[in-house]
mmCIF file of C-alpha atoms and ligand atoms in Angstrom:
data_model
loop_
_atom_site.group_PDB
_atom_site.id
_atom_site.type_symbol
_atom_site.label_atom_id
_atom_site.label_comp_id
_atom_site.label_asym_id
_atom_site.label_seq_id
_atom_site.Cartn_x
_atom_site.Cartn_y
_atom_site.Cartn_z
ATOM 1 C CA MET A 24 31.349 -10.405 16.886
ATOM 2 C CA ALA A 25 33.285 -8.995 13.883
ATOM 3 C CA GLN A 26 32.084 -5.424 13.521
ATOM 4 C CA HIS A 27 32.186 -4.210 9.926
ATOM 5 C CA VAL A 28 31.358 -0.565 10.542
ATOM 6 C CA SER A 29 34.025 1.996 11.393
ATOM 7 C CA GLU A 30 33.278 3.880 14.615
ATOM 8 C CA GLY A 31 35.938 6.430 13.657
ATOM 9 C CA ARG A 32 34.354 7.193 10.294
ATOM 10 C CA ILE A 33 30.891 7.402 11.876
ATOM 11 C CA ARG A 34 32.200 9.889 14.451
ATOM 12 C CA GLU A 35 33.974 11.874 11.709
ATOM 13 C CA MET A 36 30.771 12.211 9.668
ATOM 14 C CA ILE A 37 28.585 13.126 12.660
ATOM 15 C CA GLU A 38 31.079 15.774 13.825
ATOM 16 C CA ALA A 39 31.481 17.180 10.313
ATOM 17 C CA VAL A 40 27.717 17.574 9.848
ATOM 18 C CA ALA A 41 27.319 19.027 13.342
ATOM 19 C CA ALA A 42 29.609 21.878 12.268
ATOM 20 C CA PHE A 43 27.008 22.995 9.712
ATOM 21 C CA THR A 44 24.944 24.994 12.177
ATOM 22 C CA ALA A 45 23.672 28.582 12.290
ATOM 23 C CA THR A 46 24.188 28.637 16.069
ATOM 24 C CA PRO A 47 27.757 27.460 16.723
ATOM 25 C CA GLY A 48 28.277 26.848 20.420
ATOM 26 C CA ARG A 49 24.525 26.746 21.005
ATOM 27 C CA GLY A 50 23.601 23.437 19.436
ATOM 28 C CA THR A 51 22.564 22.545 15.904
ATOM 29 C CA THR A 52 20.326 24.874 13.925
ATOM 30 C CA ARG A 53 20.183 23.633 10.350
ATOM 31 C CA LEU A 54 17.035 24.847 8.681
ATOM 32 C CA THR A 55 15.855 23.660 5.304
ATOM 33 C CA TYR A 56 17.286 25.492 2.274
ATOM 34 C CA SER A 57 19.707 27.388 4.501
ATOM 35 C CA ALA A 58 23.452 27.792 3.890
ATOM 36 C CA GLN A 59 23.974 25.144 6.558
ATOM 37 C CA HIS A 60 21.713 22.746 4.689
ATOM 38 C CA ARG A 61 23.660 23.340 1.487
ATOM 39 C CA ALA A 62 26.986 22.783 3.242
ATOM 40 C CA ALA A 63 25.727 19.564 4.792
ATOM 41 C CA LEU A 64 24.504 18.266 1.421
ATOM 42 C CA ASP A 65 27.818 19.100 -0.240
ATOM 43 C CA TYR A 66 29.725 17.246 2.478
ATOM 44 C CA LEU A 67 27.409 14.237 2.539
ATOM 45 C CA ALA A 68 27.360 13.947 -1.260
ATOM 46 C CA GLY A 69 31.152 13.779 -1.156
ATOM 47 C CA ARG A 70 31.114 10.998 1.446
ATOM 48 C CA MET A 71 28.432 9.117 -0.501
ATOM 49 C CA GLN A 72 30.570 9.284 -3.642
ATOM 50 C CA GLU A 73 33.601 8.114 -1.643
ATOM 51 C CA ALA A 74 31.487 5.141 -0.583
ATOM 52 C CA GLY A 75 30.869 4.267 -4.216
ATOM 53 C CA LEU A 76 27.410 5.785 -4.594
ATOM 54 C CA SER A 77 26.122 7.874 -7.466
ATOM 55 C CA THR A 78 24.381 10.939 -6.020
ATOM 56 C CA ARG A 79 21.532 13.255 -6.975
ATOM 57 C CA ILE A 80 19.475 15.958 -5.337
ATOM 58 C CA ASP A 81 15.794 15.525 -6.082
ATOM 59 C CA SER A 82 13.414 18.324 -7.024
ATOM 60 C CA VAL A 83 12.820 19.395 -3.407
ATOM 61 C CA GLY A 84 16.362 19.020 -2.044
ATOM 62 C CA ASN A 85 16.431 15.460 -0.719
ATOM 63 C CA LEU A 86 19.958 14.092 -1.282
ATOM 64 C CA VAL A 87 19.944 10.514 -2.617
ATOM 65 C CA GLY A 88 22.913 8.171 -3.111
ATOM 66 C CA ARG A 89 22.564 4.933 -5.091
ATOM 67 C CA LEU A 90 24.559 1.708 -5.156
ATOM 68 C CA GLU A 91 23.448 -0.072 -8.288
ATOM 69 C CA GLY A 92 22.232 -3.610 -7.818
ATOM 70 C CA ALA A 93 23.086 -6.675 -9.855
ATOM 71 C CA ASP A 94 19.489 -6.378 -11.033
ATOM 72 C CA PRO A 95 18.881 -2.635 -11.511
ATOM 73 C CA SER A 96 15.252 -3.273 -12.376
ATOM 74 C CA LEU A 97 14.474 -4.206 -8.769
ATOM 75 C CA ALA A 98 13.062 -1.550 -6.445
ATOM 76 C CA PRO A 99 15.799 -0.343 -4.072
ATOM 77 C CA VAL A 100 15.982 -0.648 -0.323
ATOM 78 C CA LEU A 101 16.015 2.931 0.964
ATOM 79 C CA VAL A 102 17.973 3.744 4.135
ATOM 80 C CA GLY A 103 18.283 7.141 5.748
ATOM 81 C CA SER A 104 16.710 9.919 7.795
ATOM 82 C CA HIS A 105 16.451 13.714 7.835
ATOM 83 C CA ILE A 106 19.207 16.321 7.754
ATOM 84 C CA ASP A 107 17.353 19.354 9.116
ATOM 85 C CA SER A 108 17.171 20.161 12.820
ATOM 86 C CA VAL A 109 15.054 21.922 15.386
ATOM 87 C CA PRO A 110 16.379 25.321 16.486
ATOM 88 C CA ASN A 111 19.352 24.816 18.865
ATOM 89 C CA GLY A 112 18.978 21.058 18.667
ATOM 90 C CA GLY A 113 21.505 18.263 18.917
ATOM 91 C CA ALA A 114 24.043 16.666 16.585
ATOM 92 C CA PHE A 115 22.448 13.238 16.293
ATOM 93 C CA ASP A 116 18.716 13.747 15.619
ATOM 94 C CA GLY A 117 18.531 12.964 11.904
ATOM 95 C CA PRO A 118 22.241 12.797 10.999
ATOM 96 C CA ALA A 119 22.651 9.539 12.958
ATOM 97 C CA GLY A 120 20.323 7.866 10.447
ATOM 98 C CA VAL A 121 21.883 9.520 7.418
ATOM 99 C CA VAL A 122 25.385 8.566 8.555
ATOM 100 C CA ALA A 123 24.215 5.014 9.293
ATOM 101 C CA ALA A 124 23.063 4.742 5.679
ATOM 102 C CA ILE A 125 26.325 6.076 4.254
ATOM 103 C CA GLU A 126 28.382 3.840 6.551
ATOM 104 C CA THR A 127 26.309 0.902 5.298
ATOM 105 C CA ALA A 128 27.402 1.788 1.769
ATOM 106 C CA PHE A 129 31.036 2.022 2.893
ATOM 107 C CA CYS A 130 30.769 -1.487 4.357
ATOM 108 C CA MET A 131 29.267 -2.860 1.138
ATOM 109 C CA GLN A 132 32.145 -1.261 -0.766
ATOM 110 C CA GLN A 133 34.810 -2.574 1.603
ATOM 111 C CA LEU A 134 33.403 -6.093 1.422
ATOM 112 C CA GLY A 135 33.083 -5.858 -2.348
ATOM 113 C CA VAL A 136 29.386 -6.617 -2.072
ATOM 114 C CA THR A 137 27.213 -5.936 -5.117
ATOM 115 C CA PRO A 138 23.689 -6.274 -3.787
ATOM 116 C CA ARG A 139 21.139 -8.000 -5.994
ATOM 117 C CA ARG A 140 18.686 -5.208 -5.210
ATOM 118 C CA PRO A 141 19.893 -1.574 -5.431
ATOM 119 C CA LEU A 142 20.595 0.324 -2.204
ATOM 120 C CA GLU A 143 19.617 3.969 -1.933
ATOM 121 C CA VAL A 144 20.584 6.221 0.951
ATOM 122 C CA ILE A 145 18.792 9.488 1.662
ATOM 123 C CA ALA A 146 19.088 12.753 3.611
ATOM 124 C CA MET A 147 15.584 14.174 3.722
ATOM 125 C CA ILE A 148 14.471 17.765 4.113
ATOM 126 C CA GLU A 149 12.257 19.455 6.713
ATOM 127 C CA GLU A 150 11.302 16.526 8.937
ATOM 128 C CA GLU A 151 11.226 18.772 12.001
ATOM 129 C CA GLY A 152 9.129 21.517 10.438
ATOM 130 C CA GLY A 153 11.587 23.939 12.042
ATOM 131 C CA ARG A 154 11.335 26.392 9.164
ATOM 132 C CA PHE A 155 7.990 25.848 7.446
ATOM 133 C CA GLY A 156 5.881 24.256 10.204
ATOM 134 C CA GLY A 157 4.122 20.878 10.295
ATOM 135 C CA GLY A 158 7.121 18.700 9.531
ATOM 136 C CA LEU A 159 7.764 15.427 7.698
ATOM 137 C CA LEU A 160 7.791 17.543 4.541
ATOM 138 C CA GLY A 161 10.486 15.623 2.628
ATOM 139 C CA SER A 162 8.855 12.257 3.198
ATOM 140 C CA ARG A 163 5.332 13.574 2.565
ATOM 141 C CA ILE A 164 6.494 14.904 -0.794
ATOM 142 C CA LEU A 165 8.290 11.617 -1.586
ATOM 143 C CA THR A 166 5.059 9.711 -0.913
ATOM 144 C CA GLY A 167 2.983 12.072 -3.041
ATOM 145 C CA GLN A 168 1.005 13.464 -0.083
ATOM 146 C CA LEU A 169 2.135 17.029 -0.751
ATOM 147 C CA GLY A 170 2.481 18.699 -4.143
ATOM 148 C CA PRO A 171 3.206 22.246 -5.341
ATOM 149 C CA GLU A 172 -0.315 23.484 -4.583
ATOM 150 C CA ALA A 173 -0.114 22.383 -0.943
ATOM 151 C CA LEU A 174 3.449 23.702 -0.589
ATOM 152 C CA ALA A 175 2.840 27.115 -2.184
ATOM 153 C CA PRO A 176 1.185 28.796 0.850
ATOM 154 C CA MET A 177 3.921 27.678 3.253
ATOM 155 C CA CYS A 178 6.303 30.328 4.543
ATOM 156 C CA ASP A 179 8.800 30.739 7.353
ATOM 157 C CA SER A 180 8.688 33.081 10.353
ATOM 158 C CA GLU A 181 10.291 35.874 8.292
ATOM 159 C CA GLY A 182 7.588 35.583 5.646
ATOM 160 C CA VAL A 183 9.870 33.869 3.098
ATOM 161 C CA SER A 184 7.689 31.481 1.105
ATOM 162 C CA LEU A 185 8.716 27.883 0.535
ATOM 163 C CA GLY A 186 8.875 28.659 -3.194
ATOM 164 C CA GLU A 187 11.237 31.595 -2.647
ATOM 165 C CA ALA A 188 13.431 29.514 -0.342
ATOM 166 C CA MET A 189 13.517 26.710 -2.922
ATOM 167 C CA ALA A 190 14.445 29.173 -5.662
ATOM 168 C CA GLY A 191 17.323 30.408 -3.505
ATOM 169 C CA PHE A 192 18.446 26.796 -3.291
ATOM 170 C CA GLY A 193 18.276 26.332 -7.056
ATOM 171 C CA LEU A 194 14.961 24.466 -7.009
ATOM 172 C CA ALA A 195 11.567 25.240 -8.526
ATOM 173 C CA LEU A 196 8.363 24.832 -6.508
ATOM 174 C CA GLN A 197 6.351 23.739 -9.520
ATOM 175 C CA GLU A 198 8.765 20.804 -9.999
ATOM 176 C CA ALA A 199 8.200 19.523 -6.457
ATOM 177 C CA GLY A 200 5.928 16.724 -7.645
ATOM 178 C CA ALA A 201 8.787 15.146 -9.606
ATOM 179 C CA ALA A 202 10.290 13.970 -6.301
ATOM 180 C CA ALA A 203 7.367 11.641 -5.610
ATOM 181 C CA ILE A 204 8.373 7.979 -5.578
ATOM 182 C CA PRO A 205 6.129 5.971 -7.938
ATOM 183 C CA GLU A 206 4.025 3.063 -6.649
ATOM 184 C CA GLY A 207 6.358 0.151 -5.858
ATOM 185 C CA GLY A 208 9.301 2.541 -6.186
ATOM 186 C CA ILE A 209 11.020 1.302 -3.036
ATOM 187 C CA HIS A 210 11.183 -2.235 -1.658
ATOM 188 C CA ALA A 211 11.582 -1.179 1.997
ATOM 189 C CA PHE A 212 12.688 1.768 4.109
ATOM 190 C CA LEU A 213 15.034 1.491 7.101
ATOM 191 C CA GLU A 214 15.742 4.318 9.529
ATOM 192 C CA LEU A 215 18.180 4.438 12.441
ATOM 193 C CA HIS A 216 17.375 7.164 14.961
ATOM 194 C CA ILE A 217 18.409 8.157 18.459
ATOM 195 C CA GLU A 218 15.794 7.074 20.981
ATOM 196 C CA GLN A 219 15.306 10.574 22.371
ATOM 197 C CA GLY A 220 14.118 8.921 25.589
ATOM 198 C CA PRO A 221 15.642 7.158 28.638
ATOM 199 C CA VAL A 222 14.642 3.514 28.138
ATOM 200 C CA LEU A 223 17.703 2.007 26.429
ATOM 201 C CA GLU A 224 20.062 3.806 28.785
ATOM 202 C CA GLN A 225 18.096 2.412 31.753
ATOM 203 C CA THR A 226 17.813 -1.153 30.461
ATOM 204 C CA GLY A 227 21.295 -1.359 28.937
ATOM 205 C CA ASP A 228 19.951 -2.833 25.707
ATOM 206 C CA ALA A 229 22.111 -2.002 22.697
ATOM 207 C CA VAL A 230 19.227 -1.162 20.375
ATOM 208 C CA GLY A 231 15.476 -0.695 20.364
ATOM 209 C CA ILE A 232 13.538 -2.243 17.489
ATOM 210 C CA VAL A 233 10.459 -0.108 17.171
ATOM 211 C CA THR A 234 7.012 -1.713 17.163
ATOM 212 C CA SER A 235 4.941 1.361 16.297
ATOM 213 C CA ILE A 236 5.134 5.135 16.087
ATOM 214 C CA VAL A 237 2.814 7.402 18.034
ATOM 215 C CA ALA A 238 -0.278 9.072 16.561
ATOM 216 C CA LEU A 239 0.297 12.815 16.383
ATOM 217 C CA SER A 240 -1.364 16.069 15.422
ATOM 218 C CA GLN A 241 0.120 19.546 15.140
ATOM 219 C CA LEU A 242 -2.294 22.450 15.284
ATOM 220 C CA GLU A 243 -1.921 26.193 14.964
ATOM 221 C CA VAL A 244 -4.407 28.095 17.137
ATOM 222 C CA ARG A 245 -5.152 31.798 16.529
ATOM 223 C CA ILE A 246 -7.039 33.774 19.175
ATOM 224 C CA THR A 247 -8.066 37.316 18.225
ATOM 225 C CA GLY A 248 -9.314 39.902 20.733
ATOM 226 C CA ALA A 249 -8.924 43.654 20.632
ATOM 227 C CA ALA A 250 -5.797 45.785 20.681
ATOM 228 C CA GLY A 251 -5.755 48.831 22.933
ATOM 229 C CA HIS A 252 -3.653 51.191 24.978
ATOM 230 C CA ALA A 253 -2.020 49.431 27.927
ATOM 231 C CA GLY A 254 -2.402 52.513 30.105
ATOM 232 C CA THR A 255 -5.801 53.930 29.338
ATOM 233 C CA THR A 256 -7.885 50.792 28.766
ATOM 234 C CA PRO A 257 -9.628 49.583 31.957
ATOM 235 C CA MET A 258 -9.022 45.903 32.793
ATOM 236 C CA ALA A 259 -12.740 45.191 32.747
ATOM 237 C CA GLY A 260 -13.931 44.536 29.242
ATOM 238 C CA ARG A 261 -10.510 43.984 27.703
ATOM 239 C CA ARG A 262 -10.236 41.270 25.083
ATOM 240 C CA ASP A 263 -6.564 40.576 25.616
ATOM 241 C CA ALA A 264 -5.687 37.723 23.233
ATOM 242 C CA LEU A 265 -2.555 36.745 25.160
ATOM 243 C CA VAL A 266 -4.380 36.460 28.474
ATOM 244 C CA ALA A 267 -7.022 34.319 26.776
ATOM 245 C CA ALA A 268 -4.358 32.137 25.160
ATOM 246 C CA ALA A 269 -2.443 31.808 28.423
ATOM 247 C CA GLY A 270 -5.601 30.503 30.096
ATOM 248 C CA VAL A 271 -6.092 27.846 27.437
ATOM 249 C CA ILE A 272 -2.420 26.836 27.408
ATOM 250 C CA ALA A 273 -2.311 26.525 31.202
ATOM 251 C CA GLU A 274 -5.311 24.181 31.086
ATOM 252 C CA LEU A 275 -3.984 21.937 28.284
ATOM 253 C CA PRO A 276 -2.029 19.451 30.475
ATOM 254 C CA GLY A 277 -5.112 18.807 32.626
ATOM 255 C CA LEU A 278 -7.397 18.586 29.603
ATOM 256 C CA CYS A 279 -5.014 16.075 28.005
ATOM 257 C CA ALA A 280 -4.602 13.956 31.150
ATOM 258 C CA ALA A 281 -8.360 13.801 31.582
ATOM 259 C CA VAL A 282 -8.549 11.975 28.244
ATOM 260 C CA ASP A 283 -5.469 9.760 28.707
ATOM 261 C CA PRO A 284 -2.753 10.272 31.332
ATOM 262 C CA ARG A 285 -0.205 8.708 28.923
ATOM 263 C CA ALA A 286 -0.961 11.230 26.139
ATOM 264 C CA VAL A 287 1.287 14.267 25.755
ATOM 265 C CA VAL A 288 0.600 17.850 24.699
ATOM 266 C CA THR A 289 3.117 20.624 24.069
ATOM 267 C CA VAL A 290 2.927 24.297 23.151
ATOM 268 C CA GLY A 291 6.349 25.087 21.695
ATOM 269 C CA GLN A 292 5.678 28.258 19.757
ATOM 270 C CA ILE A 293 3.706 31.428 20.427
ATOM 271 C CA ASP A 294 3.492 34.724 18.554
ATOM 272 C CA VAL A 295 1.819 37.881 19.858
ATOM 273 C CA HIS A 296 0.577 40.681 17.613
ATOM 274 C CA PRO A 297 1.146 43.565 17.332
ATOM 275 C CA GLY A 298 3.841 42.880 19.935
ATOM 276 C CA GLY A 299 4.239 46.263 21.625
ATOM 277 C CA ALA A 300 4.947 46.263 25.368
ATOM 278 C CA ASN A 301 2.355 49.023 25.830
ATOM 279 C CA VAL A 302 -0.243 47.524 23.485
ATOM 280 C CA ILE A 303 -2.923 45.063 24.577
ATOM 281 C CA PRO A 304 -2.345 41.981 22.385
ATOM 282 C CA GLU A 305 -4.832 41.774 19.567
ATOM 283 C CA ALA A 306 -3.837 38.289 18.476
ATOM 284 C CA ALA A 307 -2.031 35.294 19.916
ATOM 285 C CA ILE A 308 -1.002 32.432 17.610
ATOM 286 C CA PHE A 309 0.373 29.268 19.187
ATOM 287 C CA SER A 310 1.256 25.687 18.269
ATOM 288 C CA VAL A 311 -0.313 22.647 19.919
ATOM 289 C CA ASP A 312 1.432 19.263 19.492
ATOM 290 C CA VAL A 313 -0.684 16.325 20.683
ATOM 291 C CA ARG A 314 0.451 12.685 20.769
ATOM 292 C CA ALA A 315 -1.026 9.424 21.968
ATOM 293 C CA ASP A 316 -0.739 5.737 21.157
ATOM 294 C CA ARG A 317 -4.042 5.861 19.223
ATOM 295 C CA VAL A 318 -5.425 8.480 16.809
ATOM 296 C CA GLY A 319 -8.803 8.220 18.589
ATOM 297 C CA THR A 320 -7.227 9.566 21.760
ATOM 298 C CA VAL A 321 -5.603 12.420 19.841
ATOM 299 C CA ASP A 322 -8.991 13.239 18.340
ATOM 300 C CA GLU A 323 -10.637 13.291 21.781
ATOM 301 C CA ILE A 324 -8.005 15.715 23.058
ATOM 302 C CA LYS A 325 -8.446 17.968 20.015
ATOM 303 C CA SER A 326 -12.210 17.939 20.568
ATOM 304 C CA ALA A 327 -11.796 18.941 24.227
ATOM 305 C CA LEU A 328 -9.500 21.775 23.107
ATOM 306 C CA ARG A 329 -12.047 22.973 20.561
ATOM 307 C CA THR A 330 -14.748 23.016 23.242
ATOM 308 C CA ARG A 331 -12.517 25.137 25.461
ATOM 309 C CA LEU A 332 -11.787 27.505 22.580
ATOM 310 C CA ALA A 333 -15.508 27.830 21.849
ATOM 311 C CA SER A 334 -15.966 29.275 25.351
ATOM 312 C CA LEU A 335 -13.756 32.175 24.252
ATOM 313 C CA GLU A 336 -15.917 32.844 21.223
ATOM 314 C CA ALA A 337 -18.883 33.176 23.579
ATOM 315 C CA VAL A 338 -17.194 36.167 25.210
ATOM 316 C CA GLY A 339 -16.207 38.020 22.073
ATOM 317 C CA TYR A 340 -12.926 36.469 20.896
ATOM 318 C CA ALA A 341 -12.465 35.098 17.394
ATOM 319 C CA VAL A 342 -10.760 31.714 17.298
ATOM 320 C CA GLY A 343 -9.260 29.802 14.380
ATOM 321 C CA THR A 344 -7.451 26.457 14.341
ATOM 322 C CA GLU A 345 -5.467 24.962 11.472
ATOM 323 C CA GLU A 346 -4.161 21.374 11.507
ATOM 324 C CA LEU A 347 -0.643 21.435 10.051
ATOM 325 C CA LEU A 348 0.025 17.713 10.445
ATOM 326 C CA ALA A 349 -2.023 14.656 11.361
ATOM 327 C CA VAL A 350 -0.577 11.142 11.316
ATOM 328 C CA PRO A 351 -2.264 8.074 12.869
ATOM 329 C CA GLU A 352 -0.313 5.537 14.913
ATOM 330 C CA THR A 353 1.935 3.601 12.547
ATOM 331 C CA PRO A 354 2.885 -0.037 13.127
ATOM 332 C CA MET A 355 6.294 -1.040 11.758
ATOM 333 C CA SER A 356 6.500 -3.871 9.225
ATOM 334 C CA GLU A 357 6.907 -7.298 10.844
ATOM 335 C CA GLU A 358 9.104 -8.374 7.899
ATOM 336 C CA ILE A 359 11.501 -5.462 8.359
ATOM 337 C CA ARG A 360 11.410 -5.776 12.156
ATOM 338 C CA GLY A 361 12.345 -9.414 11.605
ATOM 339 C CA ALA A 362 15.357 -8.403 9.515
ATOM 340 C CA LEU A 363 16.488 -5.958 12.207
ATOM 341 C CA ILE A 364 15.969 -8.508 15.002
ATOM 342 C CA ALA A 365 17.887 -11.174 13.080
ATOM 343 C CA ALA A 366 20.729 -8.716 12.513
ATOM 344 C CA ALA A 367 20.818 -7.671 16.174
ATOM 345 C CA GLU A 368 20.858 -11.305 17.296
ATOM 346 C CA ASP A 369 23.503 -12.099 14.683
ATOM 347 C CA CYS A 370 25.616 -9.411 16.365
ATOM 348 C CA GLY A 371 24.849 -10.831 19.798
ATOM 349 C CA PHE A 372 23.372 -7.467 20.848
ATOM 350 C CA ALA A 373 20.674 -7.173 23.503
ATOM 351 C CA TRP A 374 17.639 -5.561 21.917
ATOM 352 C CA ARG A 375 14.129 -4.663 23.007
ATOM 353 C CA PRO A 376 10.852 -3.953 21.226
ATOM 354 C CA MET A 377 9.674 -0.446 21.962
ATOM 355 C CA PRO A 378 7.167 2.168 20.780
ATOM 356 C CA SER A 379 8.280 5.542 19.454
ATOM 357 C CA GLY A 380 6.891 8.673 21.125
ATOM 358 C CA ALA A 381 8.678 10.755 18.510
ATOM 359 C CA GLY A 382 7.463 11.079 14.960
ATOM 360 C CA HIS A 383 9.764 9.944 12.159
ATOM 361 C CA ASP A 384 9.898 9.899 8.369
ATOM 362 C CA ALA A 385 9.368 6.130 8.638
ATOM 363 C CA MET A 386 5.738 6.750 9.608
ATOM 364 C CA VAL A 387 5.157 8.565 6.320
ATOM 365 C CA LEU A 388 7.144 6.204 4.106
ATOM 366 C CA SER A 389 5.111 3.315 5.530
ATOM 367 C CA LYS A 390 2.376 4.513 3.159
ATOM 368 C CA ILE A 391 4.358 3.238 0.152
ATOM 369 C CA ALA A 392 6.621 0.484 1.498
ATOM 370 C CA PRO A 393 7.271 -1.723 4.536
ATOM 371 C CA VAL A 394 9.394 0.217 7.035
ATOM 372 C CA GLY A 395 11.611 -0.476 10.029
ATOM 373 C CA LEU A 396 12.984 1.849 12.693
ATOM 374 C CA ILE A 397 15.850 1.107 15.069
ATOM 375 C CA PHE A 398 16.848 3.192 18.082
ATOM 376 C CA VAL A 399 20.201 3.726 19.734
ATOM 377 C CA PRO A 400 20.479 5.068 23.298
ATOM 378 C CA SER A 401 20.240 8.759 24.210
ATOM 379 C CA ARG A 402 22.221 9.987 27.215
ATOM 380 C CA ASP A 403 19.799 10.988 30.000
ATOM 381 C CA GLY A 404 17.026 10.528 27.433
ATOM 382 C CA VAL A 405 17.582 14.081 26.267
ATOM 383 C CA SER A 406 17.012 15.358 22.715
ATOM 384 C CA HIS A 407 16.105 18.530 20.821
ATOM 385 C CA THR A 408 18.725 20.321 22.909
ATOM 386 C CA PRO A 409 22.489 20.956 22.479
ATOM 387 C CA GLU A 410 23.050 18.326 25.210
ATOM 388 C CA GLU A 411 21.685 15.526 22.970
ATOM 389 C CA TRP A 412 24.298 12.761 22.941
ATOM 390 C CA THR A 413 24.917 9.145 21.958
ATOM 391 C CA ASP A 414 28.279 7.469 22.627
ATOM 392 C CA TYR A 415 29.940 6.542 19.358
ATOM 393 C CA ASP A 416 30.343 2.897 20.298
ATOM 394 C CA GLN A 417 26.588 2.773 20.976
ATOM 395 C CA LEU A 418 25.868 4.414 17.622
ATOM 396 C CA ALA A 419 28.276 2.048 15.865
ATOM 397 C CA ARG A 420 26.399 -0.962 17.252
ATOM 398 C CA GLY A 421 23.155 0.372 15.810
ATOM 399 C CA VAL A 422 24.833 1.034 12.471
ATOM 400 C CA GLU A 423 26.210 -2.521 12.402
ATOM 401 C CA VAL A 424 22.660 -3.814 12.793
ATOM 402 C CA VAL A 425 21.458 -1.524 9.985
ATOM 403 C CA PHE A 426 24.292 -2.699 7.737
ATOM 404 C CA ARG A 427 23.531 -6.367 8.318
ATOM 405 C CA ALA A 428 19.781 -5.941 7.928
ATOM 406 C CA THR A 429 20.290 -3.916 4.736
ATOM 407 C CA ARG A 430 22.651 -6.547 3.364
ATOM 408 C CA ALA A 431 20.001 -9.198 3.988
ATOM 409 C CA LEU A 432 17.193 -7.118 2.465
ATOM 410 C CA THR A 433 19.199 -6.325 -0.687
ATOM 411 C CA ALA A 434 20.576 -9.848 -1.152
HETATM 412 O O1 LIG B 527 8.625 15.888 16.648
HETATM 413 C C1 LIG B 527 9.131 14.783 16.522
HETATM 414 O O2 LIG B 527 8.721 13.812 17.120
HETATM 415 C C2 LIG B 527 10.314 14.625 15.622
HETATM 416 O O3 LIG B 527 11.468 14.970 16.348
HETATM 417 N N1 LIG B 527 10.194 15.455 14.460
HETATM 418 MN MN1 LIG B 528 14.431 13.126 14.062
HETATM 419 MN MN1 LIG B 529 13.529 15.652 16.113
#
């Protein structure tokens, strides 16, 4: 099979982007509107231009490259992923899809292909929610689901508002709506992503062609009790918010399994106020990430959690829950899956249909266009850690499939 993509250039771009991290030596930490984000955009814009693309940064910081089509009036095929990371994450989660899109443009350029339909490549902001919570922010803004009024209250763990962070990046919150893609604005969206699980490594298939993406909900739970002196307050009668939260958190796996043993629940963040070692915690605020193959199952798990939280209110705690993100299960487009399958078979690569347990921008962009998602293997199935890894020849095979599918979709 004649491979068009350059494994060396793919490796070069992944390694260059990986260097834009706030935690060198301890994985990738590239938060939205940070200096690392800016450096990554500057680098990627340069590589996009080298690949023959015109580039722009939209009103919320998504970087977009465009290869004009023979018929510029046609809606473009959009290819890409996110450029932000989780704290101390890996080098491939997000950048693999952005680099795949840029490498696709390089291949078009090298082959002297002018697509009939324009190609756009994109590096989206804040998919992980690592800075402002919730996640999928760039794609939710692109699809018009979030505008300035919804964004205004968002702030990071240091209390910096989204608007202030945007201003520091040269952007204006009130212009955020301008980034929304109009109805019919894209013909299709393609995303390459690392699998972040063990299946492809176990089966030896070159790529996974995703059938659907999991239903997910992200909640923030606040439990408020009563502060007090750690030394002089008797144990009986305390309303220690952290002890109450710990009880709920410890019960979550069982509560989730009782609804569906295949569902997953994770508490990744917790804050304690006021946070003194000799002060009984007045408040505990923690995240709850629930996922299942159907939104109905997620809803049942959330309802069981709310019942458990109500038992705390009965004994004098105040409880509040806020849903930061809710996305139903998202089937991928059969048309786009067909293009990816044809490309994989054209390459002679073994492929397998598979669901995605991770959320992706593709699930949001499916609201405005048919979408496809292709996975490449993850070593030991590990992701969201510095150990996240995909061999470059494995990544190159996935990129070759993306290039060929994109070429077909823009022809
Ligand atoms: O959380 C997820 O599934 C994705 O990595 N943002
Ligand atoms: Mn990702
Ligand atoms: Mn991720």
